[in-house]
Amino acid sequence: MERMFVKCCLLLAALAASATWQQIDYKDDGSTLDNTDFNPLLPTKFVIHGFTQNEKEKWVNEMKDALLTTGPMNVVVVGWGEGASAPDYPKAVANTRLVAKQVYMLVKLMIKKGMDVSRIHLIGHSLGAHVSGYVGADLNGQLGRISAMDPAGPFYEGSDERVRLNPSDAKFVDVIHSNGKPITSAGAGMFASCGHVDFYPNGGKSQPGCPDFYSNVWKTILRLDFSADPLNTTSCTPPLLVMSQSPVTAMTCYL
């Protein structure tokens, strides 16, 4: 039986913020990757959108440009808009597994080309956060880092760690919770801790008066540099208050 795929647009940009997108195919022998500016010696960032979104989102392209201004790197945007479209949320949830397999196939191809898996950083929003977790699980937790912005809550909140993002999915998992109200109160994100460090701006449930909240979220991710030795860090980045830590394998921080 032929393996099922979700229509997935994988776009790579490298070297500079002005770089144009180059499309790559996770199913080929690596020829499309060879025809891009991909450099296996550089750190690699994946940006994965969530439910109802696609690769053309403003925040996705702003993040690509911002990442590339910090230095040479490979940035891959995973666009799975058809599989993440409304109103069929349960179908989109099911599609996360297929998208994760497609990303995993590309990561394995990059590793074959000489990429160090510990230098790969996945950044996911909503369902994209759980896609990132599945990729990390398939790689036995060897990914360098996963950053999650409002991991989707419905079907995931309270579920077993094996079916959602969790700290074992990468060497370091940082999570920002901003929309963690119950679904009955129009919330959409998980409220439960699911990373090594979890941040809860304004208590993590709502952000009134913040129309450009996600622009600020990705700027926060860029500022968070735990690369030196994240699991041995003993305090949060100021001005965050550490509410609980044990002993920084799980840390909860409130702005």
PDB file of C-alpha atoms in Angstrom, residues 19-149:
ATOM      1  CA  ALA A  19      16.888  35.093   0.748  1.00  0.00           C
ATOM      2  CA  THR A  20      14.074  33.833  -1.438  1.00  0.00           C
ATOM      3  CA  TRP A  21      12.237  30.602  -0.758  1.00  0.00           C
ATOM      4  CA  GLN A  22      13.539  27.430  -2.382  1.00  0.00           C
ATOM      5  CA  GLN A  23      11.170  24.450  -2.486  1.00  0.00           C
ATOM      6  CA  ILE A  24      12.417  21.018  -1.446  1.00  0.00           C
ATOM      7  CA  ASP A  25      10.894  17.565  -1.708  1.00  0.00           C
ATOM      8  CA  TYR A  26      11.031  15.147   1.219  1.00  0.00           C
ATOM      9  CA  LYS A  27      10.293  12.166  -1.057  1.00  0.00           C
ATOM     10  CA  ASP A  28      13.203  12.407  -3.492  1.00  0.00           C
ATOM     11  CA  ASP A  29      16.798  11.163  -3.279  1.00  0.00           C
ATOM     12  CA  GLY A  30      18.074  14.514  -2.073  1.00  0.00           C
ATOM     13  CA  SER A  31      18.422  16.154  -5.474  1.00  0.00           C
ATOM     14  CA  THR A  32      16.086  19.054  -4.672  1.00  0.00           C
ATOM     15  CA  LEU A  33      17.948  19.647  -1.400  1.00  0.00           C
ATOM     16  CA  ASP A  34      21.235  19.661  -3.325  1.00  0.00           C
ATOM     17  CA  ASN A  35      19.821  22.369  -5.580  1.00  0.00           C
ATOM     18  CA  THR A  36      19.185  24.739  -2.663  1.00  0.00           C
ATOM     19  CA  ASP A  37      21.490  26.803  -0.447  1.00  0.00           C
ATOM     20  CA  PHE A  38      21.209  24.195   2.327  1.00  0.00           C
ATOM     21  CA  ASN A  39      24.469  23.934   4.266  1.00  0.00           C
ATOM     22  CA  PRO A  40      24.708  20.961   6.665  1.00  0.00           C
ATOM     23  CA  LEU A  41      27.382  22.767   8.680  1.00  0.00           C
ATOM     24  CA  LEU A  42      24.966  25.525   9.701  1.00  0.00           C
ATOM     25  CA  PRO A  43      22.271  25.361  12.405  1.00  0.00           C
ATOM     26  CA  THR A  44      18.827  24.567  11.007  1.00  0.00           C
ATOM     27  CA  LYS A  45      15.458  25.962  12.144  1.00  0.00           C
ATOM     28  CA  PHE A  46      12.063  24.566  11.160  1.00  0.00           C
ATOM     29  CA  VAL A  47       8.961  26.776  11.485  1.00  0.00           C
ATOM     30  CA  ILE A  48       5.672  24.840  11.599  1.00  0.00           C
ATOM     31  CA  HIS A  49       2.305  26.626  11.631  1.00  0.00           C
ATOM     32  CA  GLY A  50      -0.896  25.400  13.243  1.00  0.00           C
ATOM     33  CA  PHE A  51      -4.624  24.982  12.691  1.00  0.00           C
ATOM     34  CA  THR A  52      -6.267  27.204  10.007  1.00  0.00           C
ATOM     35  CA  GLN A  53      -2.885  28.605   8.959  1.00  0.00           C
ATOM     36  CA  ASN A  54      -0.446  28.178   6.063  1.00  0.00           C
ATOM     37  CA  GLU A  55       3.111  29.064   5.072  1.00  0.00           C
ATOM     38  CA  LYS A  56       2.048  32.565   3.967  1.00  0.00           C
ATOM     39  CA  GLU A  57       1.197  33.748   7.487  1.00  0.00           C
ATOM     40  CA  LYS A  58       2.724  37.118   8.370  1.00  0.00           C
ATOM     41  CA  TRP A  59       4.342  35.800  11.538  1.00  0.00           C
ATOM     42  CA  VAL A  60       5.943  32.893   9.651  1.00  0.00           C
ATOM     43  CA  ASN A  61       7.713  35.174   7.195  1.00  0.00           C
ATOM     44  CA  GLU A  62       8.633  37.678   9.900  1.00  0.00           C
ATOM     45  CA  MET A  63      10.201  34.867  11.886  1.00  0.00           C
ATOM     46  CA  LYS A  64      12.162  33.641   8.856  1.00  0.00           C
ATOM     47  CA  ASP A  65      13.602  37.107   8.310  1.00  0.00           C
ATOM     48  CA  ALA A  66      14.325  37.622  12.007  1.00  0.00           C
ATOM     49  CA  LEU A  67      16.092  34.276  12.325  1.00  0.00           C
ATOM     50  CA  LEU A  68      18.297  34.967   9.328  1.00  0.00           C
ATOM     51  CA  THR A  69      19.336  38.358  10.711  1.00  0.00           C
ATOM     52  CA  THR A  70      20.903  36.609  13.722  1.00  0.00           C
ATOM     53  CA  GLY A  71      23.458  34.819  11.539  1.00  0.00           C
ATOM     54  CA  PRO A  72      23.901  32.251   8.774  1.00  0.00           C
ATOM     55  CA  MET A  73      21.537  29.303   9.131  1.00  0.00           C
ATOM     56  CA  ASN A  74      19.070  27.132   7.253  1.00  0.00           C
ATOM     57  CA  VAL A  75      15.400  28.029   7.823  1.00  0.00           C
ATOM     58  CA  VAL A  76      12.730  25.593   6.655  1.00  0.00           C
ATOM     59  CA  VAL A  77       9.050  26.536   6.715  1.00  0.00           C
ATOM     60  CA  VAL A  78       6.620  23.620   6.768  1.00  0.00           C
ATOM     61  CA  GLY A  79       3.399  24.622   5.028  1.00  0.00           C
ATOM     62  CA  TRP A  80       0.542  22.145   5.456  1.00  0.00           C
ATOM     63  CA  GLY A  81      -2.364  24.546   5.019  1.00  0.00           C
ATOM     64  CA  GLU A  82      -4.677  22.105   3.234  1.00  0.00           C
ATOM     65  CA  GLY A  83      -4.264  19.549   6.008  1.00  0.00           C
ATOM     66  CA  ALA A  84      -4.736  22.182   8.721  1.00  0.00           C
ATOM     67  CA  SER A  85      -7.783  23.906   7.259  1.00  0.00           C
ATOM     68  CA  ALA A  86     -11.005  24.659   9.127  1.00  0.00           C
ATOM     69  CA  PRO A  87     -13.560  23.561  10.073  1.00  0.00           C
ATOM     70  CA  ASP A  88     -12.424  19.929  10.428  1.00  0.00           C
ATOM     71  CA  TYR A  89     -10.222  20.133  13.522  1.00  0.00           C
ATOM     72  CA  PRO A  90     -10.255  16.351  14.225  1.00  0.00           C
ATOM     73  CA  LYS A  91      -8.960  15.710  10.699  1.00  0.00           C
ATOM     74  CA  ALA A  92      -6.238  18.319  11.195  1.00  0.00           C
ATOM     75  CA  VAL A  93      -5.252  16.576  14.430  1.00  0.00           C
ATOM     76  CA  ALA A  94      -4.975  13.271  12.555  1.00  0.00           C
ATOM     77  CA  ASN A  95      -2.912  14.955   9.845  1.00  0.00           C
ATOM     78  CA  THR A  96      -0.270  16.068  12.355  1.00  0.00           C
ATOM     79  CA  ARG A  97       1.103  12.520  12.415  1.00  0.00           C
ATOM     80  CA  LEU A  98       1.482  12.438   8.631  1.00  0.00           C
ATOM     81  CA  VAL A  99       3.067  15.882   8.479  1.00  0.00           C
ATOM     82  CA  ALA A 100       5.499  14.875  11.214  1.00  0.00           C
ATOM     83  CA  LYS A 101       6.567  11.830   9.198  1.00  0.00           C
ATOM     84  CA  GLN A 102       7.210  14.040   6.186  1.00  0.00           C
ATOM     85  CA  VAL A 103       9.325  16.438   8.250  1.00  0.00           C
ATOM     86  CA  TYR A 104      11.124  13.464   9.798  1.00  0.00           C
ATOM     87  CA  MET A 105      11.984  12.173   6.314  1.00  0.00           C
ATOM     88  CA  LEU A 106      13.525  15.537   5.430  1.00  0.00           C
ATOM     89  CA  VAL A 107      15.470  15.676   8.700  1.00  0.00           C
ATOM     90  CA  LYS A 108      16.854  12.180   8.077  1.00  0.00           C
ATOM     91  CA  LEU A 109      17.899  13.299   4.597  1.00  0.00           C
ATOM     92  CA  MET A 110      19.659  16.320   6.104  1.00  0.00           C
ATOM     93  CA  ILE A 111      21.434  14.089   8.605  1.00  0.00           C
ATOM     94  CA  LYS A 112      22.556  11.865   5.735  1.00  0.00           C
ATOM     95  CA  LYS A 113      24.024  14.998   4.125  1.00  0.00           C
ATOM     96  CA  GLY A 114      26.094  15.650   7.263  1.00  0.00           C
ATOM     97  CA  MET A 115      23.732  17.678   9.465  1.00  0.00           C
ATOM     98  CA  ASP A 116      24.218  17.316  13.240  1.00  0.00           C
ATOM     99  CA  VAL A 117      20.756  16.538  14.658  1.00  0.00           C
ATOM    100  CA  SER A 118      21.586  18.410  17.869  1.00  0.00           C
ATOM    101  CA  ARG A 119      21.797  21.637  15.825  1.00  0.00           C
ATOM    102  CA  ILE A 120      18.219  21.315  14.602  1.00  0.00           C
ATOM    103  CA  HIS A 121      15.591  23.524  16.268  1.00  0.00           C
ATOM    104  CA  LEU A 122      11.867  23.068  15.580  1.00  0.00           C
ATOM    105  CA  ILE A 123       9.511  25.994  16.251  1.00  0.00           C
ATOM    106  CA  GLY A 124       5.826  25.096  16.222  1.00  0.00           C
ATOM    107  CA  HIS A 125       2.571  26.921  16.864  1.00  0.00           C
ATOM    108  CA  SER A 126      -0.741  25.276  17.837  1.00  0.00           C
ATOM    109  CA  LEU A 127      -0.896  21.865  16.137  1.00  0.00           C
ATOM    110  CA  GLY A 128       2.567  22.619  14.754  1.00  0.00           C
ATOM    111  CA  ALA A 129       3.912  22.270  18.287  1.00  0.00           C
ATOM    112  CA  HIS A 130       2.685  18.680  18.453  1.00  0.00           C
ATOM    113  CA  VAL A 131       4.029  18.013  14.939  1.00  0.00           C
ATOM    114  CA  SER A 132       7.396  19.106  16.333  1.00  0.00           C
ATOM    115  CA  GLY A 133       6.978  16.724  19.249  1.00  0.00           C
ATOM    116  CA  TYR A 134       6.239  13.759  16.989  1.00  0.00           C
ATOM    117  CA  VAL A 135       9.328  14.517  14.889  1.00  0.00           C
ATOM    118  CA  GLY A 136      11.403  14.675  18.047  1.00  0.00           C
ATOM    119  CA  ALA A 137       9.971  11.399  19.333  1.00  0.00           C
ATOM    120  CA  ASP A 138      10.788   9.681  16.025  1.00  0.00           C
ATOM    121  CA  LEU A 139      14.364  10.938  16.452  1.00  0.00           C
ATOM    122  CA  ASN A 140      14.506   9.503  19.978  1.00  0.00           C
ATOM    123  CA  GLY A 141      14.747  12.918  21.601  1.00  0.00           C
ATOM    124  CA  GLN A 142      18.023  13.816  19.882  1.00  0.00           C
ATOM    125  CA  LEU A 143      16.777  17.123  18.434  1.00  0.00           C
ATOM    126  CA  GLY A 144      18.622  20.056  19.916  1.00  0.00           C
ATOM    127  CA  ARG A 145      15.558  22.108  20.740  1.00  0.00           C
ATOM    128  CA  ILE A 146      11.820  22.496  20.289  1.00  0.00           C
ATOM    129  CA  SER A 147      10.111  25.845  20.909  1.00  0.00           C
ATOM    130  CA  ALA A 148       6.330  25.693  21.166  1.00  0.00           C
ATOM    131  CA  MET A 149       3.893  28.584  20.957  1.00  0.00           C
TER     132      MET A 149
END
